[in-house]
XYZ file of C-alpha atoms in Angstrom:
546
model
C 0.000 0.000 0.000
C 1.330 3.427 -0.951
C 1.981 5.832 1.931
C 2.497 9.572 1.893
C 5.373 11.207 3.751
C 4.283 13.366 6.701
C 5.357 16.553 4.932
C 3.008 15.758 2.020
C 0.118 15.175 4.407
C 0.799 18.551 6.021
C 0.673 20.280 2.636
C -2.574 18.481 1.767
C -4.135 19.499 5.093
C -3.336 23.192 4.582
C -4.542 23.094 0.971
C -7.832 21.553 2.083
C -8.346 24.351 4.628
C -7.736 27.026 1.996
C -10.007 25.310 -0.521
C -12.769 24.946 2.074
C -12.636 28.676 2.801
C -13.002 29.500 -0.905
C -15.918 27.072 -1.311
C -17.746 28.471 1.716
C -17.463 31.956 0.321
C -18.676 30.879 -3.122
C -21.607 28.827 -1.821
C -22.837 30.912 1.088
C -21.433 34.361 0.450
C -20.584 34.363 4.168
C -17.296 36.266 4.316
C -17.103 35.928 8.116
C -17.396 32.139 8.088
C -14.888 31.783 5.257
C -12.477 34.121 7.044
C -12.791 32.123 10.292
C -11.810 28.952 8.450
C -8.937 30.579 6.589
C -7.416 32.379 9.577
C -7.589 29.242 11.711
C -4.540 28.262 9.666
C -2.596 31.448 8.987
C 0.055 31.185 6.295
C 3.490 32.805 6.221
C 6.075 32.490 3.458
C 9.592 31.859 4.822
C 12.873 31.540 2.967
C 12.405 27.756 2.762
C 8.714 27.647 1.970
C 5.285 28.558 3.278
C 4.104 27.478 6.727
C 0.639 27.472 8.282
C 0.080 28.175 11.964
C -2.819 28.175 14.384
C -4.693 31.344 15.322
C -5.091 31.204 19.116
C -6.922 34.486 19.685
C -8.968 36.245 16.986
C -9.060 39.461 19.018
C -5.303 39.943 19.489
C -4.427 37.932 16.342
C -2.114 35.784 18.498
C -0.878 32.955 16.284
C 1.512 30.095 16.958
C 3.624 28.254 14.394
C 4.892 24.964 15.789
C 7.643 22.703 14.530
C 9.236 24.889 11.835
C 12.469 23.253 10.625
C 15.437 25.613 10.827
C 18.142 23.168 9.685
C 18.436 19.800 7.983
C 17.859 16.662 10.009
C 21.287 15.780 11.525
C 20.976 12.069 10.733
C 23.149 9.472 9.085
C 26.402 11.013 7.891
C 25.258 14.398 9.305
C 25.379 13.021 12.850
C 28.153 14.919 14.696
C 28.537 17.571 12.040
C 27.617 21.264 12.131
C 23.995 21.829 11.098
C 23.284 22.067 7.378
C 20.571 24.193 5.735
C 17.154 22.599 5.541
C 15.822 21.739 2.089
C 13.013 23.952 0.731
C 9.570 22.364 0.582
C 6.745 22.775 -1.928
C 3.275 23.964 -1.047
C 2.360 24.885 2.518
C 3.844 23.012 5.455
C 1.427 22.406 8.331
C 3.088 23.875 11.442
C 0.286 23.358 13.927
C 2.005 20.463 15.739
C 5.253 20.600 17.703
C 8.245 18.822 16.197
C 10.062 15.856 17.698
C 12.624 16.561 20.422
C 16.227 15.443 20.756
C 16.893 11.956 22.060
C 17.318 11.953 25.833
C 16.532 9.918 28.916
C 12.830 10.100 29.721
C 13.035 7.813 32.749
C 10.180 8.518 35.147
C 8.480 11.055 32.883
C 4.788 10.567 32.088
C 3.611 11.079 28.513
C 7.006 12.008 27.050
C 7.094 13.715 23.651
C 8.252 11.964 20.507
C 12.038 11.818 20.220
C 14.088 11.774 17.051
C 17.443 12.832 15.679
C 15.328 14.907 13.293
C 14.741 17.484 16.038
C 15.963 20.854 14.754
C 12.650 22.671 14.968
C 11.535 25.990 16.424
C 8.227 27.557 17.396
C 6.979 31.129 16.915
C 4.269 33.051 18.790
C 3.252 36.427 17.335
C 0.362 38.899 17.371
C 1.753 40.685 14.329
C 1.840 38.122 11.521
C 1.822 40.007 8.237
C 2.395 43.325 9.965
C 5.392 45.634 9.809
C 8.607 44.034 11.086
C 8.695 46.120 14.266
C 8.139 43.896 17.296
C 11.145 42.897 19.422
C 11.987 39.196 19.345
C 12.738 36.929 22.310
C 14.525 33.648 21.523
C 14.285 31.061 24.308
C 16.909 28.345 24.969
C 15.668 25.649 27.351
C 17.657 24.162 30.216
C 18.227 20.566 31.259
C 21.986 20.188 31.730
C 22.522 20.042 27.939
C 21.126 16.508 28.284
C 17.400 16.933 28.719
C 14.491 19.246 27.973
C 12.733 20.616 24.927
C 11.323 23.845 23.601
C 7.627 23.174 24.080
C 7.498 22.099 27.709
C 4.309 23.555 29.154
C 6.068 26.162 31.283
C 7.696 27.632 28.140
C 4.402 28.266 26.287
C 4.925 31.680 24.721
C 1.422 33.154 24.501
C 1.572 35.370 27.591
C 4.894 36.942 26.600
C 3.809 37.385 22.992
C 0.642 39.143 24.177
C 2.893 41.868 25.643
C 4.074 42.993 22.226
C 7.031 40.721 21.461
C 7.552 37.807 19.091
C 8.584 34.676 21.011
C 10.724 31.931 19.478
C 11.652 28.691 21.284
C 14.124 26.205 19.849
C 15.138 22.567 20.066
C 18.806 21.643 19.768
C 20.808 18.429 19.914
C 21.458 17.138 23.445
C 23.712 14.669 25.213
C 26.235 12.793 23.078
C 24.400 13.725 19.882
C 24.917 17.400 20.634
C 28.151 17.624 22.585
C 30.432 14.652 21.894
C 34.064 15.594 21.341
C 36.389 12.927 19.915
C 39.772 12.981 18.137
C 38.281 11.260 15.077
C 35.533 13.893 14.835
C 38.102 16.657 15.189
C 40.123 15.073 12.378
C 37.051 15.291 10.094
C 36.480 18.973 10.829
C 38.034 21.696 8.643
C 38.524 23.584 11.926
C 40.113 20.631 13.702
C 37.449 20.640 16.438
C 34.499 18.620 17.721
C 31.756 18.926 20.315
C 29.494 21.980 20.673
C 27.115 20.767 17.946
C 24.167 21.803 20.104
C 25.551 25.336 20.315
C 26.041 25.405 16.558
C 22.366 24.406 16.284
C 21.481 27.418 18.419
C 23.486 29.662 16.093
C 21.699 28.163 13.078
C 18.366 28.952 14.744
C 19.474 32.553 15.333
C 20.423 32.819 11.662
C 16.968 31.533 10.739
C 15.469 34.235 12.954
C 17.572 36.897 11.243
C 16.408 35.751 7.821
C 12.742 35.013 8.539
C 11.356 36.677 11.644
C 10.234 39.780 9.710
C 7.613 37.538 8.059
C 6.096 37.071 11.513
C 6.140 40.791 12.350
C 9.402 40.663 14.301
C 12.365 43.019 14.028
C 15.535 41.036 13.121
C 17.597 43.922 14.500
C 16.053 43.680 17.964
C 16.592 40.095 19.121
C 16.891 39.128 22.793
C 18.475 35.801 23.636
C 17.279 34.301 26.927
C 17.646 30.975 28.699
C 17.812 29.318 32.115
C 20.256 26.842 33.711
C 21.924 25.102 30.749
C 20.019 27.657 28.677
C 21.697 30.386 30.748
C 25.022 28.669 30.146
C 24.174 28.695 26.446
C 23.462 32.427 26.581
C 26.826 33.076 28.258
C 28.632 30.849 25.746
C 26.937 32.531 22.775
C 27.788 35.961 24.187
C 31.414 34.799 24.402
C 31.506 33.125 20.969
C 32.856 35.002 17.943
C 30.535 32.894 15.755
C 27.400 34.384 17.316
C 28.298 38.073 17.199
C 25.689 40.240 15.521
C 22.924 37.623 15.762
C 21.292 39.176 18.860
C 21.167 42.605 20.470
C 20.320 41.783 24.082
C 20.781 38.764 26.366
C 19.262 37.382 29.575
C 21.179 34.654 31.442
C 18.973 33.048 34.101
C 20.921 30.893 36.570
C 23.896 30.353 34.229
C 25.521 27.090 35.274
C 29.256 27.404 34.627
C 31.517 25.136 36.610
C 35.128 24.695 35.585
C 36.240 22.071 38.069
C 35.414 18.462 38.799
C 34.006 17.188 42.091
C 31.493 14.636 43.184
C 29.223 17.592 43.770
C 29.568 18.880 40.222
C 31.032 17.512 37.048
C 32.776 20.302 35.151
C 30.780 21.725 32.298
C 33.699 23.697 30.827
C 36.609 21.672 29.411
C 39.312 22.201 26.815
C 39.220 20.131 23.676
C 42.692 18.607 23.871
C 44.157 19.650 27.231
C 43.601 18.073 30.601
C 43.937 19.789 33.946
C 44.602 18.392 37.382
C 40.852 18.136 37.858
C 39.572 16.609 34.632
C 40.491 15.084 31.292
C 40.247 16.884 27.968
C 36.973 16.898 26.031
C 38.389 14.529 23.416
C 39.616 12.076 26.066
C 36.251 12.161 27.804
C 34.586 11.498 24.450
C 36.951 8.638 23.672
C 36.091 7.086 27.031
C 32.375 7.346 26.256
C 32.806 5.889 22.760
C 34.618 2.875 24.211
C 31.306 1.851 25.782
C 30.044 1.035 22.281
C 33.023 0.161 20.093
C 36.548 -1.215 20.335
C 37.503 0.590 17.146
C 39.321 3.898 17.018
C 39.676 6.694 14.505
C 37.409 6.817 11.451
C 36.298 3.212 11.978
C 34.926 4.156 15.391
C 32.930 7.001 13.874
C 31.511 4.718 11.189
C 30.297 2.311 13.866
C 28.933 5.067 16.076
C 27.081 6.743 13.216
C 25.332 3.429 12.580
C 24.409 3.027 16.252
C 20.694 3.643 16.959
C 20.320 6.871 18.919
C 18.056 5.168 21.437
C 20.897 2.855 22.422
C 23.072 5.851 23.331
C 20.567 6.885 25.972
C 20.996 3.697 27.977
C 22.761 3.972 31.307
C 26.071 2.406 30.332
C 26.572 4.979 27.615
C 25.445 8.096 29.502
C 27.382 11.137 28.354
C 27.879 14.160 30.630
C 27.507 17.040 28.188
C 30.088 19.799 28.429
C 30.971 23.108 26.861
C 34.142 22.509 24.833
C 36.665 25.329 24.624
C 37.866 24.577 21.124
C 39.424 27.758 19.698
C 36.631 28.080 17.131
C 33.230 28.315 18.780
C 34.918 29.376 22.030
C 38.408 30.813 22.331
C 38.386 30.606 26.119
C 36.227 30.077 29.177
C 33.295 32.530 28.965
C 34.384 34.125 32.251
C 37.813 34.829 30.761
C 36.246 36.191 27.576
C 34.065 38.531 29.643
C 36.982 39.580 31.836
C 38.909 40.572 28.719
C 35.921 42.479 27.283
C 35.743 40.341 24.139
C 32.121 39.264 24.535
C 29.260 40.624 22.447
C 28.732 44.212 23.591
C 24.984 43.952 24.236
C 22.833 44.858 27.267
C 22.378 41.914 29.626
C 20.299 40.737 32.553
C 21.985 38.106 34.738
C 20.382 36.539 37.789
C 19.945 33.587 40.107
C 17.381 32.230 42.545
C 17.941 32.624 46.270
C 18.028 28.894 47.009
C 19.349 27.357 43.774
C 21.060 24.543 45.656
C 17.903 23.147 47.244
C 17.023 21.698 43.835
C 20.265 19.676 43.962
C 20.111 18.502 47.576
C 20.539 14.903 46.462
C 24.136 15.697 45.470
C 25.138 16.710 49.001
C 27.057 14.045 51.006
C 25.281 12.907 54.155
C 28.481 12.723 56.253
C 30.858 15.556 57.134
C 33.932 13.478 56.280
C 32.688 12.958 52.741
C 31.871 16.657 52.315
C 35.359 17.658 53.502
C 36.985 15.101 51.205
C 35.022 16.342 48.201
C 35.970 19.985 48.768
C 39.600 19.045 49.468
C 39.798 17.114 46.193
C 38.087 20.018 44.476
C 39.943 23.042 45.868
C 43.123 21.544 47.302
C 44.634 23.782 50.023
C 42.029 26.435 49.235
C 39.266 24.273 50.688
C 39.893 25.319 54.298
C 38.187 28.741 54.202
C 35.194 27.157 52.473
C 34.985 24.413 55.071
C 34.872 27.126 57.700
C 32.104 28.870 55.801
C 30.026 25.685 55.529
C 30.536 24.074 58.980
C 27.461 21.811 59.030
C 28.095 18.551 60.853
C 24.776 16.837 61.438
C 22.969 15.461 58.407
C 20.434 18.298 58.566
C 23.035 21.054 58.941
C 25.256 19.514 56.298
C 22.382 19.400 53.826
C 21.656 23.077 54.508
C 25.297 24.118 54.117
C 25.887 21.871 51.117
C 22.909 23.380 49.326
C 24.188 26.864 50.165
C 27.597 25.915 48.750
C 25.932 24.821 45.501
C 23.937 28.063 45.315
C 27.005 30.223 45.826
C 29.696 28.235 44.001
C 27.756 26.869 41.029
C 25.582 29.888 40.288
C 26.075 33.154 42.193
C 29.866 33.280 41.856
C 29.923 32.568 38.086
C 27.150 35.136 37.662
C 29.220 37.725 39.524
C 32.222 36.978 37.325
C 30.108 37.660 34.231
C 28.642 40.798 35.791
C 32.101 42.182 36.520
C 33.195 41.349 32.997
C 30.426 43.553 31.657
C 32.357 46.525 33.064
C 34.760 45.944 30.154
C 32.162 46.882 27.538
C 29.872 49.858 27.031
C 26.537 48.076 27.455
C 24.802 47.975 30.809
C 23.973 44.870 32.818
C 21.224 44.313 35.410
C 21.434 41.708 38.191
C 18.517 40.066 39.983
C 17.875 37.498 42.697
C 14.531 35.692 42.561
C 13.464 35.175 46.185
C 9.731 34.354 46.126
C 9.201 31.018 47.964
C 8.142 27.965 45.998
C 4.339 27.879 46.505
C 3.978 24.090 46.742
C 6.702 23.853 49.399
C 7.699 27.209 50.936
C 10.327 25.468 53.096
C 12.314 24.964 49.893
C 12.685 28.715 49.539
C 13.299 29.716 45.922
C 15.096 26.738 44.337
C 16.607 26.409 40.885
C 14.136 27.054 38.011
C 11.339 28.258 40.299
C 11.149 31.612 38.491
C 10.186 30.106 35.136
C 6.365 30.126 35.485
C 6.531 33.794 36.489
C 8.762 34.785 33.566
C 6.452 33.137 31.031
C 3.212 33.969 32.852
C 2.215 30.304 32.934
C 0.979 29.906 36.508
C -1.227 27.251 38.065
C -4.973 27.790 37.815
C -5.114 28.214 41.605
C -2.244 30.730 41.758
C -2.724 33.426 44.372
C -3.237 37.114 43.725
C 0.337 37.722 44.934
C 1.746 35.169 42.488
C -0.160 36.683 39.581
C 0.994 40.173 40.478
C 4.608 38.986 40.715
C 4.338 37.273 37.326
C 2.928 40.425 35.783
C 5.889 42.350 37.207
C 8.424 39.880 35.802
C 6.775 39.656 32.393
C 6.903 43.440 32.361
C 10.606 43.584 33.221
C 11.577 40.878 30.714
C 9.574 42.257 27.790
C 10.559 45.862 28.513
C 14.198 44.790 28.430
C 13.570 43.127 25.063
C 12.046 46.343 23.779
C 14.606 48.849 25.090
C 17.622 47.120 26.647
C 16.473 48.465 30.043
C 13.953 46.555 32.215
C 12.553 49.654 33.920
C 9.065 50.963 33.223
C 7.229 53.940 34.670
C 5.132 51.650 36.885
C 7.815 49.211 38.100
C 10.144 49.311 41.080
C 13.361 51.000 39.960
C 16.051 48.523 38.961
C 19.478 50.182 38.727
C 22.213 48.872 36.473
C 24.980 46.868 38.128
C 27.880 49.165 39.012
C 30.391 50.002 41.712
C 27.818 49.416 44.463
C 26.866 46.044 42.906
C 23.157 46.802 43.231
C 20.685 44.093 42.299
C 16.921 43.681 42.350
C 15.458 41.180 44.809
C 12.385 39.887 43.003
C 9.873 39.149 45.721
C 6.615 40.493 47.127
C 7.509 43.355 47.146
C 10.628 43.851 45.001
C 13.450 45.597 46.882
C 17.083 46.457 46.217
C 20.098 44.613 47.564
C 23.828 45.241 47.279
C 26.749 42.906 46.672
C 24.966 39.555 46.624
C 26.765 36.796 48.593
C 29.821 39.036 48.929
C 31.753 36.968 51.480
C 31.234 33.701 49.643
C 32.135 35.184 46.265
C 35.206 36.960 47.684
C 36.377 33.670 49.196
C 35.848 31.851 45.908
C 37.717 34.633 44.090
C 40.698 34.121 46.382
C 40.676 30.375 45.898
C 40.328 30.714 42.124
C 42.953 33.454 41.831
C 44.492 31.384 39.044
C 42.369 30.935 35.890
C 39.594 28.358 36.077
C 41.300 26.654 33.154
C 44.873 27.191 31.944
C 45.326 29.558 28.973
C 44.911 27.867 25.615
C 48.162 26.235 24.630
C 49.570 26.198 28.161
C 50.660 22.965 29.771
C 49.269 22.113 33.168
C 51.547 20.612 35.813
C 50.218 19.050 38.995
């Protein structure tokens, strides 16, 4: 029996809708009914072909386009290569359903989405389809440790933000080993002599798609804000530091950027050099070679041939788990993002950088339950520099140790890297604004404000039973975020004043009500500065000696 490819079915569906609208008009003369049918599937012509979206609100003209391909499917020989342009399509592509997401572990998750290597899709929400290209654009990069997550998780639904006069774009990108594997054989294939960072190259390809096509959706390609949380915040920092991404965005928001350059049992490093090890961790290529050995005894090109024939699903099994990392390769990244910022070589764009007050409570399972283990971990991690930290986190009982271990994670994994980026912004002309989200987690206030708890407020996607205070706080945050996208400054006439980060290190405490603070976690960050007086990673080309 003959079967149609999915893309052909999508074209047929859109054509049927258009034909039905014409027939209704011809038969009934009812312009309103025909228009309702036609606008239920609004059509936009992009550089690759026409796409049809779904009109969500006839009053505001809010329309969503789901699952638009922005690059070719990275399958077969394109696995572990930079993204290639997508092929144009004939007719009208139905973009009313979200695309498949990158392969990842879905253990314990109910009703997971479809997964595929063919995952390079993005989604667009706009109230200005067909209008002048004047609305600011906000491009969202999801978190998940560069191993998990996808663009259309419910909390990331873009309607509320788009209703505030911006165009919202959310993107999928390759994750885990498919997106971040570095290996000597892959580097040998590359004209740049590098490997890894494929997921970041996907993000750049999506930004290029936005530059070329967002005007069709009423967005201004010269007013693009990049924003993301956790690994998405790391992505924002990396893209700000990458020479390959310069000029593709004009503002950036890094929410809880996760940027750890050392290895401990509390935190695997997520910043490594492609071909140089340090005393704390192996090089990216050596880590990739170790992962590949779980699947093949071959080396070199033969290993890549075998691995490219390996079903992606098999890579997600426990024995082959790959801890994704940012690879400092001399092409996508010349150095650690902190070092790039400290030298003033990042993209000179306005930024917002912030954390949650109790980030570490989300990661409490990583904290050792015995003091001896905690001391050993920090000693292995910091060497002689561990002593002042051990004094700062003196917890001895299991309860006190959990509290102090979570505080260490908050300060060392998130607040300190954020402060390093904030200080680096003093090297450029653009302003930067710092925040701390402090509103307690409604379902468990004892948790405080853990990692990722700000997301429903940023997107305006609260629970149906959210309180008046929660809704007011969300309205405030949506206002700050969208105003920043519009002007590069989050302040509005009706909001609490949020000063730029400067010599007094002022930051906005986002709570009920919002208030100002100064020099967030100063003592902890000063201590970490002293311990890390030497670079987080040795300069490129330098040899490390234990």
